[in-house]
Amino acid sequence: MSTAAASRPVQLRWLAHARSGDKGNTANVGLIALEPEYYPLLVKEVTVSRVKRHFKGMVTDVERFELPNLRALNFLLHGALDGGGTISLKTDAQGKVYSTALLRMEIPVPAALARRVVPKASAKR
Amino acid sequence: MSRLVRVAAGQGFWGDWLEAPVRQVQGGPIDYLMMDYLAEVTMSIMQKQKSRDARLGYARDFPPLMERILPDVVRHGVKVTSNAGGVNPRACAEAVLEAARRLGLRGKVKVGLVRGDDILPRLDELLTAGHELRDMETGRPLSDVRSRVLSANAYIGMAPIAEALGRGADVVVTGRVTDTGLTLGPLVHEFGWAVDDWDRIAAGTIAGHIIECGAQCSGGNLLRDWRKVKGMANPGFPIVEARADGTFTVTKHPDTGGVVNVASVSEQLVYEMGDPHAYITPDGIADFTSIHLKQAGKDRVEVSGVRGGPRTPMLKVSIAYFYGYKAVGTLVYAWPDAYDKAKAADRILRQRLADLGLEFEQILTEYVGVNATHGPLAGTPDPDAPEVQLRVGVRAREKAPVERFTREIAPLVLTGPPSVTGFAGGRPAVEEVVAYWPALVDRRQIEPHVEVEILSA
């Protein structure tokens, strides 16, 4: 209970930046910590099962790889592109903006850090 | 020991900014200009053009671009590597030579022509010999779609590029050479790296990966602090300053826009990434978890520590085959109730398609402004949205239903929900769908067929 009370949900957009691309019907999202001290938090909280839940109904499977040297995680989102490449009818057939879709995800963050990273205007909402 | 070889990126894809190569050549000293033109389905587009006219089948932007920059290229001794040759590298090379002659550079330009990646003429021979060319994603054998294959090209590595440079080529024109080989080839040629010096091969490969998408590593499409990226009307395309030990610096010309920092290089490194431990190319395997990045001054990022591993016995093959047809139609609905009107229009459209008995493999509806890019993650739509674009796509194996679909969009303007506009573009076009079939082939089937020819202007 005490840890829950001391933490707050924060959208990944305040903790990381990201870029995505495609390989066939799989989109990848590279999630890069904005500061080195956020990386362990990403490793701990942005788990395969949470990402799978976040993209429920949009992807069939998720894989995760760690790149501590770039303080980055790489996610493979399988089945994300409606066939991918030229077959897909989607606006984002090549998964270019799956990156920011992942940044919508919220993870629990120590309250003090949350206060520091989330701009006041966004925190009120 | 501290000799630098500077490789500049001029094009990140077929259709990239045409001024970039000119500014790379004129904006400061470089040794090589690397221009990547080929994406997964580009080869099939080029094959189609070649089937209509045997003199085509390559990136037609390339020869006129070369005509613009050749005088500077010759003056400064810059060498050019490009896979603009597509499925007709010989015609592309000839067009460059003609451009050189028009400029009065007869005898001053040598073009290295690399061929042997195109296995379309050998496809049946390979299949008969037991090479099944199974789809790497689905596992299906190529025989399933053989009759519809439009192009088939093996990914060739850096070796023929290094060879062409060694034989005096000023401009190297290739077909399906890997994007990274266009940068690695010059480095192997300049530094004399052994082909099994896996760490350096991996370093040159990563250098190539960082700059192969042009300005996407120097401020373009950069998410971190995007508002702070300045001067993008004149984006500085990236330059790699490589050293013999395999370390290199990513930078750009002075007085250009954009930014080269750890964030911009990191975003490019993770772009299209699979397993970071094993980035596989024909030349070796690069381990992205070994890369060390360091900001070394304004717009300078130093890259070191790269480790690699031996190349695999297989080469990737990029096959394109005819799949069917698709079309996308759009209409814009205005406030009030924009989203509800768009949804009502979609229901009416789908009912009409069903009543006409049209059969599609898929009908996909997206609402631009509501959920087109992030789907359900976008949350509850704003009931007061000023407008919503209805975007409906269909795909079928036959042309007729798709053709008829394209005639069902306009009527909605007068026979559907109100406050609709944005139809000025007219009836949507029916597009042919050419699908991609990635496969693997034993490299011993390909490499003996790779040839390098040196042609003089």
XYZ file of C-alpha atoms in Angstrom:
582
model
C 0.000 0.000 0.000
C 2.732 2.429 0.916
C 4.478 2.007 -2.484
C 1.163 2.503 -4.262
C 0.547 5.660 -2.280
C 4.016 6.920 -3.117
C 3.679 6.390 -6.838
C 1.585 7.963 -9.568
C 0.697 6.902 -13.104
C 2.694 8.845 -15.695
C 2.417 8.641 -19.446
C 5.571 7.373 -21.144
C 5.716 10.578 -23.204
C 7.206 12.329 -20.170
C 9.865 9.672 -19.658
C 10.894 8.527 -23.123
C 11.063 9.307 -26.811
C 10.487 6.746 -29.523
C 10.685 5.865 -33.198
C 8.972 3.058 -35.041
C 9.292 1.229 -38.329
C 8.130 -1.932 -40.037
C 9.248 -5.332 -41.193
C 6.457 -7.065 -43.056
C 3.425 -7.306 -40.810
C 5.440 -6.434 -37.699
C 5.924 -2.917 -36.367
C 8.857 -2.126 -34.114
C 8.966 0.596 -31.497
C 12.276 1.714 -30.043
C 11.584 3.376 -26.698
C 14.451 5.566 -25.479
C 14.669 6.957 -21.926
C 14.875 10.756 -21.853
C 17.313 10.571 -18.926
C 19.622 7.706 -17.896
C 17.896 7.367 -14.519
C 14.537 6.646 -16.199
C 15.867 3.587 -18.017
C 15.619 1.118 -15.072
C 12.046 2.305 -14.588
C 11.236 1.489 -18.220
C 12.897 -1.923 -17.907
C 10.856 -2.686 -14.795
C 7.477 -1.273 -15.809
C 7.172 -1.444 -19.593
C 6.889 -5.213 -19.629
C 5.830 -7.465 -22.476
C 2.530 -8.248 -20.764
C 1.712 -4.566 -20.147
C 2.549 -3.607 -23.708
C 0.419 -6.495 -24.948
C -2.463 -5.233 -22.832
C -1.911 -1.648 -24.029
C -2.180 -2.736 -27.681
C -5.024 -5.213 -27.064
C -6.891 -5.900 -30.285
C -4.218 -4.100 -32.334
C -1.372 -6.653 -32.243
C -1.135 -10.437 -31.994
C 2.119 -10.785 -30.049
C 4.870 -8.686 -28.465
C 8.622 -9.255 -28.052
C 11.001 -7.043 -26.065
C 14.758 -6.506 -26.294
C 16.959 -4.426 -23.992
C 19.639 -1.988 -25.172
C 21.115 -0.510 -21.982
C 23.868 1.108 -24.074
C 21.268 3.315 -25.787
C 19.038 3.278 -22.661
C 16.425 1.870 -24.986
C 13.934 -0.968 -25.227
C 12.946 -2.377 -28.588
C 9.471 -3.825 -28.981
C 8.354 -5.977 -31.867
C 4.591 -5.690 -32.328
C 3.600 -8.665 -34.431
C 0.471 -8.581 -36.554
C 0.244 -4.820 -36.077
C 0.018 -3.651 -39.673
C -3.031 -5.316 -41.156
C -0.870 -7.325 -43.558
C 1.840 -4.695 -43.822
C 3.661 -3.172 -46.761
C 1.555 -2.645 -49.857
C -1.243 -5.023 -48.834
C -2.332 -3.038 -45.788
C -5.172 -0.541 -46.189
C -4.238 1.354 -43.050
C -3.184 5.003 -43.037
C -0.179 3.897 -41.031
C 0.596 0.818 -43.109
C 4.269 1.037 -42.244
C 3.834 1.555 -38.524
C 5.486 4.963 -38.540
C 3.435 6.298 -35.637
C 3.074 3.223 -33.445
C 5.912 4.943 -31.582
C 3.678 7.652 -30.178
C 0.866 5.163 -29.582
C 3.170 3.422 -27.090
C 3.961 6.785 -25.474
C 0.288 6.971 -24.436
C 0.867 4.101 -22.000
C 0.970 4.944 -18.291
C 3.387 3.393 -15.821
C 3.608 3.861 -12.037
C 6.348 6.329 -11.150
C 7.546 7.600 -7.728
C 5.433 10.629 -6.906
C 8.416 12.950 -6.565
C 9.643 12.036 -10.043
C 6.126 12.328 -11.442
C 5.895 15.890 -10.098
C 9.190 16.694 -11.742
C 8.524 15.275 -15.223
C 4.870 16.036 -15.876
C 4.249 19.681 -16.855
C 1.705 21.377 -14.620
C -0.762 22.047 -17.421
C -0.890 18.317 -18.248
C -1.047 17.183 -14.610
C -4.332 19.060 -14.033
C -6.202 17.153 -16.707
C 46.499 6.441 -38.318
C 44.105 9.316 -37.764
C 43.158 9.488 -41.442
C 39.471 10.244 -41.894
C 37.221 9.010 -44.657
C 34.083 11.093 -45.010
C 30.961 9.426 -46.375
C 27.993 11.737 -46.905
C 24.384 10.664 -47.384
C 22.674 12.236 -50.400
C 19.341 10.410 -50.639
C 17.538 8.302 -48.057
C 14.968 6.846 -50.430
C 13.665 7.224 -53.976
C 11.840 10.539 -53.729
C 14.000 12.169 -51.065
C 14.929 15.870 -51.153
C 16.601 16.598 -54.484
C 18.758 19.442 -53.169
C 20.481 17.259 -50.582
C 23.199 15.703 -52.773
C 24.000 19.088 -54.299
C 24.455 20.673 -50.879
C 26.499 17.718 -49.632
C 28.947 18.140 -52.500
C 29.117 21.939 -52.270
C 28.818 22.475 -48.514
C 32.251 21.251 -47.442
C 34.807 18.509 -47.976
C 33.556 14.937 -48.407
C 35.171 11.847 -49.922
C 32.108 9.784 -50.810
C 28.499 10.534 -51.574
C 26.172 7.631 -50.803
C 22.694 7.540 -52.297
C 20.171 4.899 -51.292
C 17.138 4.502 -53.533
C 15.708 1.067 -52.902
C 12.927 0.095 -50.530
C 11.264 -3.283 -50.365
C 8.798 -2.854 -53.199
C 10.785 -0.384 -55.290
C 12.259 -3.175 -57.399
C 8.835 -4.311 -58.576
C 7.895 -0.785 -59.635
C 11.119 -0.614 -61.618
C 10.547 -4.066 -63.105
C 7.145 -2.908 -64.303
C 8.691 0.148 -65.962
C 11.341 -2.028 -67.591
C 8.752 -4.438 -68.965
C 7.100 -1.481 -70.742
C 10.373 0.032 -71.940
C 13.628 -1.976 -71.877
C 15.643 1.248 -71.393
C 13.968 1.931 -68.028
C 13.890 0.116 -64.688
C 16.132 2.341 -62.574
C 15.748 5.495 -60.482
C 15.227 8.040 -63.237
C 16.002 10.929 -60.877
C 19.569 9.743 -60.568
C 21.154 10.635 -63.951
C 19.809 14.238 -63.967
C 20.958 14.588 -60.363
C 24.389 13.329 -61.358
C 24.387 15.817 -64.220
C 23.925 18.596 -61.658
C 26.689 17.439 -59.344
C 29.238 15.790 -61.656
C 31.278 18.957 -62.280
C 31.774 19.425 -58.516
C 32.236 15.698 -57.977
C 35.040 15.596 -60.554
C 36.611 18.852 -59.316
C 36.777 17.686 -55.711
C 37.483 14.008 -56.414
C 34.312 12.850 -54.640
C 33.228 9.308 -55.393
C 29.598 8.273 -55.570
C 27.988 4.972 -54.558
C 24.347 4.297 -55.320
C 21.881 1.472 -55.788
C 19.894 3.672 -58.190
C 20.425 1.000 -60.869
C 17.369 -0.908 -59.663
C 16.580 -3.721 -62.108
C 18.500 -2.092 -64.968
C 21.850 -0.892 -63.608
C 23.449 -0.972 -67.068
C 20.939 1.514 -68.507
C 21.399 3.674 -65.406
C 25.187 3.601 -65.766
C 24.919 4.475 -69.473
C 22.673 7.424 -68.643
C 25.281 8.710 -66.165
C 28.018 8.340 -68.786
C 25.913 10.261 -71.310
C 25.426 13.021 -68.754
C 29.195 13.154 -68.223
C 29.786 13.453 -71.976
C 27.224 16.238 -72.266
C 29.141 18.097 -69.570
C 32.386 17.734 -71.511
C 33.811 15.283 -68.989
C 34.767 12.688 -71.574
C 37.627 10.574 -70.219
C 37.178 12.038 -66.734
C 34.458 9.799 -65.324
C 34.541 6.056 -64.783
C 31.377 4.258 -63.801
C 31.539 0.952 -61.969
C 28.599 -1.253 -62.891
C 27.624 -3.998 -60.441
C 25.297 -6.749 -61.611
C 24.257 -10.217 -60.489
C 21.572 -9.477 -57.904
C 18.713 -9.975 -60.361
C 17.672 -13.613 -60.165
C 14.353 -13.296 -62.016
C 15.809 -14.961 -65.138
C 17.217 -17.779 -62.968
C 14.191 -18.323 -60.768
C 12.957 -21.569 -62.303
C 16.473 -22.956 -62.418
C 16.811 -22.250 -58.681
C 13.396 -23.729 -57.854
C 14.119 -26.848 -59.926
C 17.428 -27.261 -58.114
C 15.488 -27.462 -54.841
C 15.829 -23.879 -53.546
C 12.276 -23.342 -52.344
C 12.603 -19.631 -51.531
C 10.041 -19.936 -48.742
C 8.431 -16.747 -47.427
C 10.374 -15.892 -44.260
C 7.166 -14.774 -42.532
C 4.651 -17.423 -43.563
C 6.881 -20.349 -44.538
C 5.045 -20.879 -47.832
C 7.161 -22.074 -50.782
C 7.540 -19.652 -53.687
C 5.935 -22.181 -56.049
C 2.581 -21.028 -54.544
C 2.860 -17.665 -56.302
C 5.505 -18.383 -58.968
C 3.304 -17.410 -61.921
C 2.687 -13.970 -60.398
C 6.303 -13.081 -59.550
C 7.304 -9.665 -60.921
C 10.839 -9.271 -59.608
C 13.372 -11.249 -57.588
C 16.640 -9.800 -56.334
C 19.231 -11.060 -53.897
C 20.678 -8.554 -51.451
C 24.342 -8.178 -52.387
C 26.878 -6.902 -49.874
C 29.691 -4.368 -50.063
C 32.310 -6.518 -51.841
C 31.590 -5.532 -55.467
C 31.467 -1.847 -54.469
C 34.893 -2.074 -52.842
C 36.124 -3.906 -55.940
C 34.741 -1.273 -58.343
C 36.384 1.508 -56.309
C 39.639 -0.447 -56.301
C 39.467 -0.608 -60.071
C 39.143 3.155 -60.343
C 35.402 3.782 -60.489
C 34.292 7.334 -59.691
C 30.615 6.440 -59.627
C 29.410 2.977 -58.622
C 25.944 2.014 -59.851
C 24.338 -1.126 -58.494
C 21.053 -2.966 -58.310
C 19.911 -4.497 -55.030
C 23.009 -3.853 -52.945
C 22.150 -3.416 -49.261
C 21.670 0.143 -48.063
C 24.530 -0.330 -45.611
C 26.878 -1.769 -48.262
C 26.901 1.617 -50.001
C 28.754 3.064 -46.991
C 30.693 -0.029 -45.935
C 32.101 -0.621 -49.440
C 34.046 2.669 -49.497
C 35.380 2.080 -45.960
C 36.602 -1.437 -46.784
C 38.226 -0.045 -49.927
C 39.897 2.867 -48.120
C 41.049 1.102 -44.968
C 41.718 -2.318 -46.420
C 39.635 -4.009 -43.741
C 39.594 -7.796 -44.062
C 36.202 -9.186 -45.028
C 36.273 -11.289 -41.846
C 37.314 -8.441 -39.542
C 33.832 -8.745 -38.078
C 34.025 -5.854 -35.601
C 35.063 -3.356 -38.259
C 32.620 -4.777 -40.786
C 29.913 -4.301 -38.138
C 31.116 -0.757 -37.414
C 30.959 0.208 -41.096
C 27.541 -1.422 -41.335
C 26.236 0.614 -38.413
C 27.724 3.762 -39.933
C 25.737 2.911 -43.051
C 22.575 2.213 -41.085
C 22.815 5.566 -39.297
C 23.010 7.611 -42.522
C 21.029 5.437 -44.960
C 17.771 7.270 -44.229
C 19.340 10.660 -44.867
C 18.217 13.442 -42.558
C 16.245 11.034 -40.376
C 19.393 10.890 -38.182
C 20.107 14.621 -38.283
C 16.889 16.213 -37.095
C 14.283 14.958 -39.551
C 11.391 13.082 -37.942
C 13.095 13.619 -34.583
C 10.572 13.326 -31.766
C 12.719 14.411 -28.826
C 12.487 18.194 -28.404
C 11.152 18.495 -31.943
C 10.268 22.151 -31.482
C 13.927 22.898 -30.853
C 15.063 21.465 -34.203
C 15.792 24.574 -36.254
C 16.592 25.403 -39.846
C 14.824 22.443 -41.432
C 14.180 24.406 -44.615
C 17.821 23.588 -45.262
C 18.353 20.296 -43.426
C 21.936 19.143 -43.045
C 22.141 15.587 -44.327
C 24.450 13.359 -42.301
C 28.146 12.736 -42.864
C 30.169 9.922 -41.330
C 33.817 10.649 -40.567
C 35.276 7.164 -40.278
C 38.632 6.043 -38.924
C 40.584 2.882 -39.690
C 39.970 1.449 -36.220
C 36.236 1.327 -36.876
C 35.250 4.302 -34.753
C 33.471 7.150 -36.476
C 31.790 10.488 -35.931
C 28.383 11.417 -37.272
C 28.100 15.069 -38.240
C 26.787 17.436 -40.942
C 28.024 20.430 -42.883
C 28.272 23.795 -41.074
C 25.528 26.351 -41.697
C 22.845 23.739 -42.253
C 19.690 23.088 -40.282
C 18.742 20.159 -38.117
C 20.748 18.607 -35.334
C 23.133 15.699 -34.794
C 22.969 14.568 -31.182
C 22.730 11.365 -29.173
C 18.929 11.528 -29.363
C 18.807 11.938 -33.152
C 21.280 9.111 -33.744
C 19.560 6.861 -31.191
C 16.178 7.312 -32.871
C 17.666 6.306 -36.208
C 19.437 3.302 -34.656
C 16.180 1.837 -33.350
C 14.310 2.508 -36.611
C 13.159 -0.783 -38.216
C 15.082 -2.709 -35.573
C 14.538 -6.422 -34.988
C 16.718 -8.370 -32.567
C 19.383 -5.784 -31.654
C 21.969 -8.475 -30.952
C 21.878 -9.658 -34.545
C 21.459 -7.098 -37.310
C 22.101 -9.413 -40.246
C 23.567 -8.195 -43.535
C 25.323 -10.090 -46.329
C 28.637 -8.790 -44.939
C 28.311 -9.829 -41.302
C 26.237 -9.493 -38.166
C 26.242 -6.271 -36.142
C 25.455 -6.169 -32.428
C 23.524 -2.974 -31.688
C 23.873 -3.546 -27.953
C 27.611 -2.853 -28.282
C 27.262 0.635 -29.751
C 28.608 3.463 -27.617
C 27.433 7.009 -28.431
C 29.002 10.198 -27.122
C 28.289 13.840 -27.871
C 31.639 15.234 -29.027
C 30.800 18.842 -29.732
C 27.978 20.623 -31.500
C 26.386 18.392 -34.142
C 29.005 15.704 -33.595
C 28.282 12.246 -32.196
C 31.103 9.788 -31.733
C 30.346 6.096 -32.241
C 32.628 3.411 -30.839
C 32.726 -0.035 -29.265
C 30.911 -1.796 -32.098
C 31.159 -5.568 -32.104
C 30.176 -7.933 -34.866
C 30.007 -11.559 -35.830
C 30.505 -13.748 -38.909
C 28.239 -13.458 -41.900
C 25.669 -16.197 -42.465
C 25.723 -18.693 -45.367
C 22.435 -17.285 -46.656
C 21.494 -14.130 -48.539
C 18.115 -12.466 -48.290
C 16.072 -12.343 -51.474
C 13.499 -9.665 -52.136
C 10.691 -10.999 -54.310
C 7.668 -9.025 -55.477
C 4.522 -10.638 -56.839
C 1.201 -9.448 -58.152
C -1.436 -9.678 -55.462
C -4.588 -7.834 -56.516
C -6.163 -4.375 -56.399
C -7.007 -1.746 -53.836
C -8.479 1.731 -53.592
C -8.978 4.273 -50.832
C -11.774 6.833 -50.820
C -12.152 9.793 -48.479
C -14.834 12.357 -47.592
C -14.756 15.098 -44.961
C -17.715 15.717 -42.595
C -18.010 19.014 -40.719
C -19.288 20.051 -37.283
C -21.755 19.507 -35.718
C -21.790 15.742 -35.117
C -18.960 15.270 -37.601
C -17.960 11.808 -36.360
C -21.568 10.545 -36.251
C -22.169 11.757 -39.806
C -19.006 10.004 -41.010
C -20.066 6.792 -39.284
C -23.538 7.001 -40.848
C -21.965 7.481 -44.283
C -19.802 4.415 -43.750
C -22.854 2.297 -42.886
C -24.665 3.475 -46.022
C -21.624 2.848 -48.207
C -21.132 -0.673 -46.856
C -24.823 -1.486 -47.367
C -24.620 -0.328 -50.990
C -21.492 -2.408 -51.618
C -23.258 -5.447 -50.130
C -26.430 -4.822 -52.129
C -24.339 -4.700 -55.300
C -22.963 -8.125 -54.412
C -19.372 -6.879 -54.517
C -16.878 -9.122 -52.821
C -13.755 -7.783 -51.165
C -10.960 -9.434 -49.309
C -11.153 -6.550 -46.875
C -12.974 -3.279 -46.252
C -11.237 -1.033 -43.722
C -12.795 2.133 -42.332
C -10.762 4.727 -40.463
C -11.852 8.110 -39.160
C -9.029 10.595 -39.613
C -9.078 12.988 -36.676
C -10.535 10.290 -34.434
C -8.714 6.980 -34.600
C -6.798 6.512 -37.870
C -3.323 6.355 -36.368
C -3.811 5.177 -32.794
C -7.009 3.143 -33.041
C -8.867 2.609 -29.769
C -5.929 4.094 -27.819
C -7.025 7.530 -29.020
C -9.858 7.429 -26.483
C -13.346 8.924 -26.633
C -13.882 11.051 -29.728
C -14.522 14.735 -29.213
C -18.255 15.282 -29.908
C -17.403 18.854 -30.934
C -14.656 17.924 -33.417
C -14.595 20.579 -36.162
C -14.349 17.889 -38.825
C -13.704 14.191 -39.350
C -12.419 12.540 -42.473
C -14.027 9.257 -43.436
C -11.403 7.032 -45.050
C -12.520 3.737 -46.528
C -10.129 1.278 -48.166
C -10.992 -1.895 -50.043
C -8.863 -4.692 -51.434
C -9.797 -7.556 -53.773
C -8.061 -10.074 -55.990
C -10.240 -8.952 -58.934
C -10.282 -5.471 -60.388
C -14.028 -5.126 -61.034
C -15.281 -4.757 -57.438
C -12.535 -2.254 -56.607
C -13.349 -0.274 -59.752
C -17.025 -0.158 -58.783
C -16.153 0.886 -55.213
C -14.374 3.968 -56.576
C -17.705 5.060 -58.122
C -19.597 4.700 -54.835
C -17.804 7.505 -52.951
C -18.963 10.602 -54.847
C -22.673 9.726 -54.758
C -22.574 9.912 -50.966
C -22.187 13.669 -51.262
C -25.789 14.056 -52.481
C -27.300 10.829 -51.164
C -25.951 10.615 -47.615
C -25.439 12.538 -44.393
C -25.106 16.362 -44.581
C -22.183 18.800 -44.224
C -19.864 16.807 -46.429
C -17.027 18.180 -48.523
C -13.461 17.487 -49.610
C -14.220 15.586 -52.758
C -12.321 17.885 -55.104
C -9.789 15.171 -55.934
C -12.377 13.193 -57.886
C -12.833 9.442 -58.057
C -10.163 7.478 -56.158
C -7.622 5.597 -58.258
C -7.549 1.821 -58.501
C -4.066 0.683 -57.489
C -2.396 -2.594 -58.281
C -1.179 -4.335 -55.148
C 2.306 -5.758 -55.536
C 3.178 -7.781 -52.472
C 6.532 -8.500 -50.927
C 7.935 -11.992 -50.445
C 11.149 -12.109 -48.384
C 13.145 -15.329 -48.722
C 16.622 -16.748 -48.170
C 18.990 -18.333 -50.652
C 22.371 -20.022 -50.327
C 24.939 -17.300 -51.075
C 26.940 -19.732 -53.229
C 24.068 -19.575 -55.720
C 24.466 -15.809 -56.071
C 28.011 -14.655 -55.491
C 29.659 -16.396 -58.471
C 27.222 -14.452 -60.687
C 28.106 -11.005 -59.333
C 30.070 -9.010 -61.882
C 31.831 -5.666 -61.801
C 32.431 -3.757 -65.026
C 34.227 -0.421 -65.406
C 32.804 1.864 -68.105
C 34.400 5.131 -69.253
C 32.717 8.326 -70.348
